[in-house]
Amino acid sequence: GAGVSQSPSNKVTEKGKDVELRCDPISGHTALYWYRQSLGQGLEFLIYFQGNSAPDKSGLPSDRFSAERTGGSVSTLTIQRTQQEDSAVYLCASSLAAVPSYSGNTIYFGEGSWLTVV
Amino acid sequence: AQKITQTQPGMFVQEKEAVTLDCTYDTSDPSYGLFWYKQPSSGEMIFLIYQGSYDQQNATEGRYSLNFQKARKSANLVISASQLGDSAMYFCAILGTEGGSNYKLTFGKGTLLTVNP
C-alpha cells in the first residue's frame, strides 16, 4: 500500500481479554517500529524489527506484550490479559532501513490503533 | 542513552509569522538522524523533515527548515509563514544505536504549537 496501514483503528475490549493489533508497513520497508502513546503523553518505544527479527525488545512493558513479524512484512502486536493501563494509541512505523545518516531515509507512521480497555 | 529535550511545552505564534521550536539532543553515536513530526488533534504522526548527522547543509522542506548546530547538539525546527493548520503537537526525535548495534527512535515530550489568527 501507499502508507503504513494499521488495524483495527479502534478497539474497545474488556479487562482480561487478549487483543491483536496489526501493522502492514510500506512495501519494501525492512525496519518496523511499535510505539505506545497514552493520552496527552509522548511516544513510548515498544519494539523494533529489522526484517523478521527483533533485536530490541527492551521497551515491551511486561510479558503480557509480544510481537512478531512474518515474511519481513506484516507485524502483529499481541496484548494478553489486557489491563486498563494498556489503554493507549499504539502506533506502528516503518522505514527502508534503520540507517540514520542516509539523507533519503525516513520513518513513516500509521494512523494508530486506539485501544480502550474497560 | 540517547535523549531528546524539548523545553517548550507550549508556543503561540501569530498567523503568517515565523516560529522556532527548540530541540536539543544527547547521543554518543557518531552517526544518527534527527526527525521532526507533527501530530494534529486527529492523532496521526506526520513526518516533516529529516537531518542526518553527516549532512553538511541544513534540511529544508517547503515552509519547514531545520537549524542544525551539531557542536551544540541542537536541531531546532523553523516554520515560516505560520498557518492556522500548523496548530498541532510537534515532536523531535533521534534515531541512533545508543552505542550498541540496534537502532532506536527516541522522542522528546513535544511542543504544542497554537497559531492565532
Tab-separated table of N, CA and C in Angstrom, chain A residues 6 21 23 32-38 42-48 56 59-61 65 77 88-94 107-109 112-113, chain B residues 2 35 37 45 93-96 103-108:
chain	number	residue	atom	x	y	z
A	6	GLN	N	-2.692	0.292	9.671
A	6	GLN	CA	-2.885	-0.368	10.965
A	6	GLN	C	-4.356	-0.741	11.142
A	21	LEU	N	-3.134	-6.395	17.500
A	21	LEU	CA	-3.074	-5.199	16.670
A	21	LEU	C	-2.156	-5.502	15.489
A	23	CYS	N	-0.081	-4.406	11.875
A	23	CYS	CA	0.593	-3.333	11.149
A	23	CYS	C	1.081	-3.870	9.817
A	32	LEU	N	10.729	-1.896	11.114
A	32	LEU	CA	9.366	-1.667	11.608
A	32	LEU	C	9.427	-1.408	13.108
A	33	TYR	N	8.679	-0.421	13.554
A	33	TYR	CA	8.704	0.010	14.951
A	33	TYR	C	7.277	0.027	15.516
A	34	TRP	N	7.170	-0.305	16.774
A	34	TRP	CA	5.912	-0.138	17.523
A	34	TRP	C	6.158	0.851	18.668
A	35	TYR	N	5.213	1.779	18.807
A	35	TYR	CA	5.244	2.755	19.893
A	35	TYR	C	3.872	2.784	20.555
A	36	ARG	N	3.854	3.265	21.794
A	36	ARG	CA	2.605	3.457	22.511
A	36	ARG	C	2.534	4.903	22.965
A	37	GLN	N	1.353	5.486	22.868
A	37	GLN	CA	1.162	6.865	23.277
A	37	GLN	C	-0.103	6.943	24.125
A	38	SER	N	0.084	7.214	25.387
A	38	SER	CA	-1.063	7.402	26.269
A	38	SER	C	-1.574	8.826	26.105
A	42	GLY	N	3.932	11.614	25.504
A	42	GLY	CA	4.834	11.386	24.382
A	42	GLY	C	4.784	9.937	23.929
A	43	LEU	N	5.699	9.598	23.054
A	43	LEU	CA	5.735	8.252	22.476
A	43	LEU	C	6.686	7.357	23.248
A	44	GLU	N	6.194	6.197	23.605
A	44	GLU	CA	6.971	5.209	24.351
A	44	GLU	C	7.351	4.076	23.407
A	45	PHE	N	8.654	3.851	23.254
A	45	PHE	CA	9.155	2.795	22.378
A	45	PHE	C	8.789	1.429	22.945
A	46	LEU	N	8.285	0.544	22.079
A	46	LEU	CA	7.957	-0.814	22.492
A	46	LEU	C	8.931	-1.830	21.925
A	47	ILE	N	9.036	-1.881	20.584
A	47	ILE	CA	9.849	-2.910	19.951
A	47	ILE	C	10.204	-2.475	18.545
A	48	TYR	N	11.314	-3.011	18.062
A	48	TYR	CA	11.819	-2.679	16.735
A	48	TYR	C	12.158	-3.975	16.006
A	56	ASP	N	15.674	-5.532	19.413
A	56	ASP	CA	15.464	-4.732	20.613
A	56	ASP	C	14.019	-4.871	21.077
A	59	GLY	N	11.593	-2.336	25.153
A	59	GLY	CA	10.508	-1.446	25.508
A	59	GLY	C	9.203	-2.131	25.865
A	60	LEU	N	9.105	-3.439	25.628
A	60	LEU	CA	7.847	-4.123	25.965
A	60	LEU	C	7.620	-4.026	27.473
A	61	PRO	N	6.460	-3.494	27.910
A	61	PRO	CA	6.271	-3.173	29.329
A	61	PRO	C	6.163	-4.385	30.249
A	65	PHE	N	2.922	-8.537	26.805
A	65	PHE	CA	3.086	-7.960	25.472
A	65	PHE	C	4.045	-8.819	24.653
A	77	LEU	N	1.113	-7.081	17.067
A	77	LEU	CA	1.388	-6.818	18.483
A	77	LEU	C	0.232	-7.427	19.281
A	88	ALA	N	-4.423	3.057	25.257
A	88	ALA	CA	-3.494	3.988	24.618
A	88	ALA	C	-3.683	3.887	23.108
A	89	VAL	N	-2.950	4.745	22.412
A	89	VAL	CA	-2.841	4.586	20.965
A	89	VAL	C	-1.557	3.824	20.688
A	90	TYR	N	-1.664	2.803	19.881
A	90	TYR	CA	-0.500	2.012	19.504
A	90	TYR	C	-0.146	2.372	18.066
A	91	LEU	N	1.053	2.921	17.918
A	91	LEU	CA	1.495	3.432	16.625
A	91	LEU	C	2.558	2.515	16.034
A	92	CYS	N	2.415	2.252	14.764
A	92	CYS	CA	3.401	1.465	14.030
A	92	CYS	C	4.072	2.381	13.014
A	93	ALA	N	5.353	2.157	12.782
A	93	ALA	CA	6.095	2.948	11.804
A	93	ALA	C	7.021	2.032	11.023
A	94	SER	N	7.377	2.453	9.812
A	94	SER	CA	8.317	1.663	9.027
A	94	SER	C	9.272	2.571	8.273
A	107	ILE	N	11.141	7.735	8.391
A	107	ILE	CA	10.305	6.787	9.122
A	107	ILE	C	8.871	7.288	9.067
A	108	TYR	N	7.998	6.467	8.506
A	108	TYR	CA	6.600	6.839	8.321
A	108	TYR	C	5.721	6.096	9.315
A	109	PHE	N	4.751	6.814	9.858
A	109	PHE	CA	3.845	6.243	10.844
A	109	PHE	C	2.489	5.931	10.240
A	112	GLY	N	-2.446	4.635	13.636
A	112	GLY	CA	-2.570	4.164	15.011
A	112	GLY	C	-3.795	3.308	15.248
A	113	SER	N	-3.685	2.498	16.281
A	113	SER	CA	-4.818	1.711	16.774
A	113	SER	C	-5.158	2.222	18.172
B	2	GLN	N	20.589	7.767	24.490
B	2	GLN	CA	20.243	8.946	23.715
B	2	GLN	C	19.008	9.607	24.291
B	35	PHE	N	14.705	13.815	13.416
B	35	PHE	CA	13.406	13.927	12.757
B	35	PHE	C	12.532	14.934	13.501
B	37	TYR	N	8.291	15.571	13.691
B	37	TYR	CA	6.967	15.098	13.332
B	37	TYR	C	5.922	16.066	13.863
B	45	MET	N	0.791	10.767	13.100
B	45	MET	CA	2.139	11.337	13.152
B	45	MET	C	2.574	11.633	11.729
B	93	ALA	N	12.778	13.905	17.297
B	93	ALA	CA	13.181	12.532	17.586
B	93	ALA	C	14.577	12.276	17.044
B	94	ILE	N	15.287	11.343	17.685
B	94	ILE	CA	16.620	10.956	17.232
B	94	ILE	C	16.660	9.462	16.976
B	95	LEU	N	17.288	9.076	15.884
B	95	LEU	CA	17.491	7.669	15.537
B	95	LEU	C	18.957	7.355	15.718
B	96	GLY	N	19.255	6.449	16.620
B	96	GLY	CA	20.634	6.087	16.870
B	96	GLY	C	20.703	4.722	17.511
B	103	TYR	N	19.126	-0.061	16.456
B	103	TYR	CA	18.646	1.306	16.344
B	103	TYR	C	17.367	1.527	17.138
B	104	LYS	N	17.252	2.713	17.670
B	104	LYS	CA	16.047	3.099	18.399
B	104	LYS	C	15.719	4.538	18.053
B	105	LEU	N	14.453	4.814	17.854
B	105	LEU	CA	13.974	6.166	17.587
B	105	LEU	C	13.387	6.692	18.886
B	106	THR	N	14.045	7.692	19.454
B	106	THR	CA	13.653	8.234	20.754
B	106	THR	C	13.044	9.610	20.564
B	107	PHE	N	11.878	9.824	21.164
B	107	PHE	CA	11.149	11.068	21.004
B	107	PHE	C	11.296	11.970	22.219
B	108	GLY	N	11.176	13.281	21.954
B	108	GLY	CA	11.015	14.233	23.038
B	108	GLY	C	9.569	14.270	23.493
